XYZ file of C-alpha atoms in Angstrom:
510
model
C 13.945 12.392 -40.051
C 11.444 13.649 -37.546
C 9.724 15.001 -40.650
C 9.762 11.166 -42.604
C 8.960 9.770 -40.013
C 5.851 10.796 -39.314
C 4.689 11.175 -42.984
C 5.880 8.204 -43.798
C 3.431 6.254 -41.529
C -0.276 5.816 -41.910
C -2.711 8.428 -39.650
C -4.600 5.779 -37.265
C -9.079 7.044 -37.252
C -9.426 7.333 -33.591
C -12.210 5.339 -32.867
C -14.057 6.179 -28.845
C -14.899 2.730 -26.612
C -18.052 4.001 -24.156
C -18.157 2.023 -20.869
C -20.591 3.839 -19.799
C -20.268 7.193 -19.631
C -17.277 7.691 -20.288
C -15.191 7.060 -24.384
C -12.278 5.584 -24.091
C -10.275 6.647 -27.787
C -8.584 3.954 -29.632
C -5.528 3.462 -30.619
C -3.276 3.547 -27.314
C 0.009 3.931 -29.293
C 1.490 7.650 -29.800
C 4.971 8.728 -30.962
C 5.840 11.377 -33.335
C 2.919 13.501 -32.486
C 0.018 11.296 -33.168
C -1.685 8.539 -32.294
C -0.516 4.909 -34.111
C -1.432 2.033 -34.849
C 0.709 -1.574 -34.346
C 1.141 -3.009 -37.741
C 2.978 -6.255 -35.403
C 1.269 -9.240 -36.409
C 0.508 -10.997 -33.140
C -2.887 -11.248 -31.879
C -4.404 -8.274 -29.715
C -5.432 -9.010 -26.062
C -8.359 -7.451 -24.638
C -8.374 -5.120 -21.591
C -10.887 -5.245 -18.686
C -13.035 -2.820 -16.895
C -12.185 -3.862 -13.068
C -15.422 -2.641 -12.038
C -17.816 -4.556 -14.271
C -15.607 -7.663 -16.277
C -16.327 -5.709 -19.355
C -14.159 -5.945 -22.216
C -12.948 -1.892 -22.170
C -11.015 -1.744 -25.711
C -8.790 -3.958 -27.792
C -4.615 -3.832 -26.765
C -2.223 -3.194 -29.924
C 1.223 -4.240 -28.565
C 4.138 -2.604 -30.102
C 6.507 -4.546 -31.349
C 10.703 -4.149 -32.604
C 9.244 -1.872 -35.949
C 6.931 0.185 -33.034
C 9.302 0.638 -30.623
C 11.724 1.453 -32.777
C 10.089 4.708 -34.880
C 8.928 6.001 -31.479
C 12.857 6.097 -30.237
C 13.471 7.639 -33.205
C 10.844 10.512 -32.595
C 12.818 10.961 -29.208
C 15.874 11.204 -30.460
C 14.922 13.348 -32.930
C 12.873 15.755 -30.217
C 15.804 15.939 -27.218
C 18.030 17.384 -29.920
C 15.816 20.566 -29.490
C 14.375 19.751 -26.380
C 17.772 19.682 -25.117
C 19.072 23.047 -26.150
C 15.585 25.257 -25.353
C 16.956 27.008 -22.227
C 15.134 26.427 -18.523
C 12.577 28.572 -18.219
C 11.116 28.056 -22.117
C 10.569 24.423 -21.207
C 9.065 25.767 -17.805
C 6.681 26.829 -19.998
C 5.602 24.297 -20.952
C 5.380 22.754 -19.409
C 3.271 25.163 -16.870
C 0.528 24.693 -19.702
C 0.750 21.167 -19.709
C -0.480 21.263 -15.954
C -2.697 23.684 -16.104
C -4.746 21.315 -19.367
C -4.267 18.692 -16.910
C -6.619 21.371 -13.682
C -9.045 21.867 -17.012
C -9.708 18.687 -17.787
C -8.778 16.724 -14.089
C -12.651 15.404 -14.027
C -12.204 13.541 -17.569
C -8.683 11.870 -17.258
C -9.727 10.652 -13.530
C -13.136 8.762 -14.607
C -10.704 7.007 -18.139
C -8.499 6.299 -15.422
C -11.628 5.035 -12.849
C -12.869 2.846 -15.548
C -8.999 1.092 -16.343
C -7.943 -0.099 -12.981
C -10.717 0.248 -10.802
C -9.077 2.794 -7.541
C -12.801 5.008 -6.761
C -13.118 8.615 -8.209
C -12.265 10.451 -4.869
C -9.337 8.702 -5.272
C -8.643 9.240 -9.362
C -8.830 13.391 -8.678
C -5.790 13.143 -5.987
C -3.884 11.318 -8.474
C -4.501 13.747 -10.847
C -3.594 16.773 -9.028
C -0.929 14.987 -7.710
C 1.048 14.387 -11.232
C 0.266 18.137 -12.061
C 1.871 19.523 -8.678
C 4.435 17.306 -10.295
C 4.938 19.102 -13.334
C 4.875 22.181 -11.601
C 7.100 21.579 -9.219
C 9.287 20.017 -12.081
C 9.005 23.393 -14.042
C 9.738 25.409 -11.299
C 12.855 22.937 -11.065
C 13.694 23.354 -15.261
C 14.986 26.741 -14.628
C 16.911 26.422 -11.268
C 19.894 24.163 -12.703
C 22.886 25.132 -13.004
C 27.113 23.449 -12.555
C 29.478 24.631 -10.157
C 32.754 27.513 -10.809
C 35.545 26.014 -8.643
C 38.838 28.569 -8.693
C 41.671 27.063 -8.231
C 45.655 28.019 -7.977
C 46.904 30.330 -10.505
C 44.281 31.309 -12.134
C 42.845 28.002 -12.770
C 39.385 27.474 -12.468
C 36.623 24.611 -13.284
C 32.642 24.335 -13.655
C 30.613 21.503 -14.102
C 27.653 20.815 -16.317
C 24.469 19.721 -15.282
C 23.213 17.566 -19.184
C 20.428 15.711 -20.072
C 21.190 11.889 -20.269
C 19.044 11.646 -23.755
C 15.970 9.435 -24.193
C 14.727 7.767 -21.440
C 12.427 4.907 -21.266
C 9.119 5.245 -18.574
C 7.876 1.287 -17.891
C 4.928 2.347 -15.514
C 2.402 0.172 -13.203
C -1.375 -0.350 -12.919
C -2.028 0.667 -9.767
C -1.705 4.437 -10.422
C -0.737 4.261 -14.022
C -1.487 8.728 -15.029
C 0.347 9.649 -11.891
C 2.878 7.842 -12.303
C 3.161 9.065 -16.994
C 3.801 12.057 -14.619
C 5.762 10.860 -12.058
C 8.360 9.394 -14.360
C 8.681 12.291 -17.012
C 8.314 16.008 -15.605
C 11.981 15.673 -14.082
C 12.707 13.964 -17.695
C 11.618 16.275 -19.143
C 12.836 19.681 -16.851
C 15.943 18.364 -17.397
C 15.461 18.062 -21.236
C 16.057 14.922 -21.985
C 12.233 12.761 -23.837
C 10.737 10.097 -23.037
C 9.046 6.774 -24.589
C 6.771 5.663 -21.649
C 5.455 2.291 -21.586
C 2.698 1.499 -19.143
C 0.845 -1.758 -17.605
C -1.515 -3.379 -20.352
C -3.347 -4.082 -17.748
C -4.201 -0.202 -17.701
C -3.077 1.510 -20.463
C -5.484 3.704 -21.473
C -4.468 7.229 -19.376
C -0.815 7.571 -21.031
C -1.078 8.418 -24.214
C -2.878 11.278 -22.176
C -0.954 12.804 -21.013
C 1.265 12.526 -24.371
C -1.623 14.393 -26.030
C -1.130 16.860 -23.267
C 2.081 17.523 -23.511
C 1.608 17.688 -27.139
C -1.256 20.601 -26.617
C 0.670 22.062 -24.300
C 3.933 23.464 -27.285
C 5.957 20.748 -26.296
C 7.771 19.098 -29.633
C 6.594 16.174 -32.447
C 8.604 13.131 -29.731
C 9.132 14.804 -26.777
C 6.785 12.192 -24.974
C 5.980 8.750 -26.405
C 3.744 5.589 -25.519
C 4.019 2.616 -27.080
C 1.872 -0.202 -24.957
C 2.495 -3.729 -25.147
C 3.742 -6.670 -22.320
C 7.561 -7.842 -21.253
C 8.636 -7.915 -24.538
C 8.319 -4.822 -25.500
C 9.054 -3.979 -22.456
C 12.535 -5.791 -23.133
C 12.749 -3.352 -26.382
C 13.208 -0.351 -24.633
C 15.517 -1.828 -23.199
C 17.857 -2.956 -25.379
C 17.732 -0.584 -27.403
C 20.548 1.125 -27.950
C 19.675 4.708 -28.334
C 17.760 4.534 -24.563
C 19.943 5.799 -22.258
C 17.579 5.572 -19.052
C 15.230 3.113 -17.344
C 12.812 3.735 -15.047
C 10.674 1.112 -13.625
C 8.083 1.049 -11.233
C 7.052 -2.616 -10.405
C 7.744 -5.909 -8.806
C 10.743 -6.477 -7.584
C 10.807 -9.911 -9.893
C 11.661 -8.018 -13.018
C 12.576 -5.152 -11.447
C 15.753 -7.613 -11.884
C 15.170 -8.289 -15.370
C 15.562 -5.059 -16.310
C 18.291 -3.574 -14.323
C 19.722 -7.285 -16.068
C 19.117 -5.784 -19.251
C 20.235 -2.250 -18.887
C 22.757 -3.306 -18.033
C 24.192 -4.871 -21.234
C 24.219 -0.941 -22.304
C 25.719 0.688 -19.059
C 21.959 2.283 -18.891
C 21.150 5.001 -15.866
C 18.204 2.452 -13.871
C 15.810 4.074 -11.552
C 14.031 1.032 -9.746
C 10.972 1.624 -8.056
C 10.019 -1.570 -6.417
C 7.990 -3.648 -3.872
C 7.515 -3.657 -0.503
C 5.912 -4.957 3.299
C 6.563 -2.084 5.136
C 5.852 -2.317 8.690
C 3.469 -0.101 11.112
C 4.892 0.645 14.126
C 2.153 1.268 16.758
C 3.402 2.841 20.409
C 1.350 2.091 23.901
C 1.503 6.024 24.130
C -0.471 6.552 20.817
C -3.504 8.797 19.898
C -5.080 5.334 18.772
C -7.578 7.176 16.612
C -5.252 8.395 14.409
C -3.962 5.403 15.036
C -6.342 3.325 13.550
C -6.958 6.223 10.857
C -3.264 5.203 9.698
C -3.675 1.482 9.820
C -6.236 2.232 7.633
C -4.815 4.421 5.197
C -1.154 2.150 5.051
C -3.607 -0.913 3.723
C -6.639 0.515 1.767
C -5.664 2.888 -0.579
C -6.322 2.181 -3.919
C -8.354 -1.747 -2.431
C -4.142 -2.003 -0.913
C -3.021 -2.762 -4.162
C 0.264 0.178 -2.831
C 3.249 -1.316 -2.646
C 4.761 1.382 0.060
C 1.303 0.313 2.572
C 2.768 -0.760 5.757
C 0.710 -3.981 5.597
C 2.740 -5.314 9.267
C 0.820 -3.356 11.711
C 2.291 -4.135 14.899
C 0.476 -2.924 17.284
C 1.812 -2.541 21.639
C 0.314 -4.617 23.846
C -1.730 -2.474 25.770
C -3.778 -1.469 22.773
C -3.930 -4.413 21.323
C -7.495 -5.024 22.182
C -9.102 -0.832 22.114
C -6.659 -0.448 18.572
C -8.521 -3.927 16.472
C -11.656 -3.133 17.948
C -11.898 -0.208 16.590
C -10.252 -1.140 12.992
C -12.397 -3.779 12.811
C -15.624 -1.472 13.506
C -14.124 0.976 10.613
C -13.213 -1.685 8.631
C -16.439 -2.806 8.413
C -17.925 0.716 7.852
C -16.021 0.529 3.910
C -18.508 1.802 0.978
C -17.829 -1.047 -1.497
C -19.381 -0.711 -4.972
C -18.928 1.300 -8.199
C -15.787 3.552 -7.864
C -17.268 6.342 -10.285
C -20.068 7.513 -7.232
C -18.961 9.953 -4.633
C -20.231 7.593 -1.481
C -17.489 4.499 -3.033
C -14.394 4.537 -0.511
C -12.841 1.169 -2.349
C -13.726 0.076 -5.492
C -12.573 -3.040 -7.675
C -9.065 -4.747 -7.572
C -7.392 -4.654 -10.747
C -7.999 -8.521 -12.546
C -9.847 -11.455 -11.749
C -7.007 -13.626 -11.855
C -5.431 -10.661 -8.860
C -8.351 -10.723 -6.861
C -7.957 -14.122 -7.052
C -4.159 -14.572 -5.536
C -5.145 -11.018 -2.637
C -7.784 -13.925 -1.873
C -5.315 -16.929 -1.960
C -3.518 -16.165 0.783
C -6.399 -15.060 2.575
C -6.937 -18.718 2.756
C -3.628 -19.969 3.106
C -3.221 -17.308 6.338
C -6.734 -19.169 8.569
C -4.587 -22.641 7.361
C -1.192 -21.004 8.766
C -3.540 -20.366 12.037
C -4.149 -16.614 11.163
C -7.655 -14.562 12.710
C -10.429 -13.091 9.932
C -11.478 -10.821 11.927
C -13.750 -9.086 8.745
C -13.589 -9.477 5.148
C -12.238 -11.207 2.841
C -14.192 -12.718 0.401
C -15.252 -12.036 -2.855
C -18.180 -8.974 -2.615
C -20.625 -8.999 -4.947
C -22.520 -5.197 -5.997
C -26.480 -5.382 -5.141
C -26.179 -3.650 -9.110
C -26.318 -5.725 -11.590
C -23.763 -4.668 -13.803
C -21.014 -5.116 -12.047
C -21.552 -8.376 -10.615
C -19.139 -9.086 -12.777
C -16.185 -6.848 -11.704
C -13.521 -7.847 -9.774
C -14.720 -6.906 -5.603
C -13.269 -8.344 -2.133
C -13.837 -7.067 1.042
C -10.662 -5.820 2.757
C -9.622 -7.227 5.347
C -7.416 -7.421 8.932
C -6.403 -10.379 10.943
C -5.736 -11.068 14.103
C -2.969 -13.643 15.946
C -0.464 -13.063 13.566
C 3.457 -14.158 13.520
C 6.400 -13.244 11.352
C 6.034 -16.803 10.152
C 3.034 -16.515 9.376
C 3.232 -15.901 4.195
C 0.560 -13.417 4.723
C 3.233 -11.633 6.341
C 6.131 -11.991 5.581
C 4.764 -11.695 1.058
C 3.821 -8.967 -0.223
C 0.062 -9.583 -1.193
C -1.243 -5.983 -3.010
C -4.508 -6.167 -1.433
C -6.798 -4.945 1.299
C -5.888 -7.293 3.496
C -4.158 -6.144 6.899
C -2.332 -8.328 9.392
C -1.978 -7.088 12.881
C 1.115 -8.392 15.567
C 1.523 -7.772 18.866
C 4.956 -6.419 20.154
C 5.698 -5.956 24.388
C 9.006 -3.275 23.718
C 10.485 -0.596 21.845
C 14.306 -2.387 20.318
C 11.848 -6.138 19.646
C 9.900 -4.212 17.678
C 12.917 -3.251 15.812
C 13.672 -5.932 15.128
C 11.230 -7.312 13.290
C 10.429 -4.490 11.714
C 13.560 -4.861 9.878
C 13.230 -8.673 9.257
C 13.119 -8.610 5.508
C 14.596 -7.743 2.431
C 12.306 -4.722 1.684
C 12.594 -1.076 3.208
C 10.477 0.693 0.983
C 8.325 2.450 3.590
C 7.861 2.329 7.366
C 6.078 4.323 10.021
C 5.391 4.638 13.402
C 2.350 6.736 15.566
C 3.483 7.857 19.114
C 3.390 10.884 21.172
C 6.942 10.684 22.154
C 9.270 13.122 19.908
C 12.470 11.302 21.412
C 10.676 8.079 19.902
C 9.499 9.184 17.281
C 12.455 10.398 16.123
C 15.377 7.208 17.471
C 12.719 4.130 15.790
C 12.742 6.621 12.439
C 16.920 6.546 12.279
C 16.415 2.321 12.736
C 14.336 1.788 10.968
C 15.653 0.418 7.752
C 13.237 2.285 4.546
C 13.391 4.612 2.377
C 10.486 7.078 2.928
C 9.459 7.040 6.491
C 6.221 8.174 7.976
C 5.484 9.384 11.875
C 1.837 9.955 12.733
C 0.810 9.576 9.155
C 0.880 7.432 6.720
C 1.483 7.027 2.836
C 1.050 11.180 2.425
C 3.256 11.591 -0.812
C 4.423 15.000 -1.293
C 5.675 15.662 -4.748
C 9.225 17.701 -2.898
C 9.231 14.365 -0.855
C 11.738 12.359 -2.690
C 10.149 8.616 -2.609
C 12.117 5.213 -2.997
C 12.913 2.070 -1.192
C 16.046 0.842 0.572
C 17.625 -3.000 0.379
C 15.144 -4.889 -2.632
C 12.741 -1.994 -2.519
C 14.963 -0.386 -5.883
C 17.736 1.997 -6.393
C 17.145 5.414 -7.255
C 14.636 8.084 -6.043
C 11.646 9.945 -7.732
C 10.644 13.078 -6.526
C 11.919 16.499 -4.583
C 15.467 17.796 -6.247
C 17.749 14.905 -5.797
C 15.464 13.222 -8.792
C 16.865 15.674 -10.924
C 21.148 13.760 -10.366
C 19.030 10.635 -11.775
C 17.882 12.617 -14.613
C 20.680 14.630 -15.689
C 24.733 14.094 -16.155
C 27.477 16.549 -14.553
C 30.174 17.117 -17.122
C 33.578 18.453 -15.100
C 35.517 21.397 -17.531
C 38.734 22.123 -16.331
C 40.034 26.112 -17.321
C 44.077 26.586 -17.533
C 44.727 30.261 -16.539
C 48.573 29.746 -17.706
C 50.700 27.897 -19.763
C 51.008 23.878 -19.253
C 53.477 22.714 -16.631
C 54.843 19.526 -18.381
C 56.466 16.763 -16.777
C 57.737 16.252 -20.374
């Protein structure tokens, strides 16, 4: 089947489209071991470079025929991959990690051109992807069941088995990293995958597909289909798909959960957040300021776990605000490919306008713009069409304001004052979301006491937005279900089979 599928499709020519010194190869679809041109009749869409506003490359959305071909390629590869030992799978995954390490700069540069984040951050994202693959390669060798001794010499055992074809649907803020975070545990458990990146950032997922192939993975093990909602819907409804893992917004997550439920598919959802960061009066203020900056301005503020509701004890509020505003004004904005840049461009023109509209609404509701919150035009002429804004700190915020209640997903920090631990915990938990939370304090008892009462899945003490691949990441409440990273994620990409073995005669009631 795999051979017939591969040979029945015309192999497209691979073209290189240049953005400055960075080449984007098209087409961006990949299944059964090759890049593929979509035959879908719908119009191609343009992909833009956030730093300049220029057209980067065309996007060819996949329709029902292409989605089915990718799923069938994954299904065929699953038959071989799932029968390999953990050591055999680990060897291929480790080789993929080594290729990523060698191509770190190339991947990071393409990520920057496609996403707009700084090259410094993009390199760290590539490192995270590599470490994730290495981590799950190691876990692949440890997958095992349990032996249960029963009366009379009988016994039972469990087998941890793969699910089958898994679908990953990525977000545009961490394109390459998310592709690895979803594929690594899936492949370690013996599954195959069809991955759909965001149509805004389609350029690097196909690189991961090629890297897995170069590392020796069977054809069809990791496939990439491009497209928007229609393509995602086709994947979620496909009868040969066993699991869907999605990173993105709450409304879209709800729709995916509903679609997957029709086939009773396994689902992992990593959704939005409006996370609180609590800074107590005994905090090291310099550390707290640095933590607040990390909690709000990584990737131009486009991070689901960001601690955008910064609650500061009234006794240190003036000192904190003065320092955080000073450091925010000093953030270097501009060409994301420059080493000196610390904040690049937002992902799209429409998203930039949306974030700026939140700042305007905040001013109307009584918040004070302490710095930033305006469009930014770099001095470099080639960047003047890019999607830049100055990072913003809002003061005089109250819990009822739109900027405090809704996820902005941009470089906007909301600073609020509090007086007591009991009060701030009630306010921090007063949200339907629960992805992350943080606390800064020098009182170790308070730190653990507060974390115990915070209703969030990923919590930080005296730091923020640190996500080692060894540690599970995910949310409470409407911020999602399931986890990514850590050992527990193995359970989300496998299923348990129980086997009873009778060593005596059947004791029948009939």
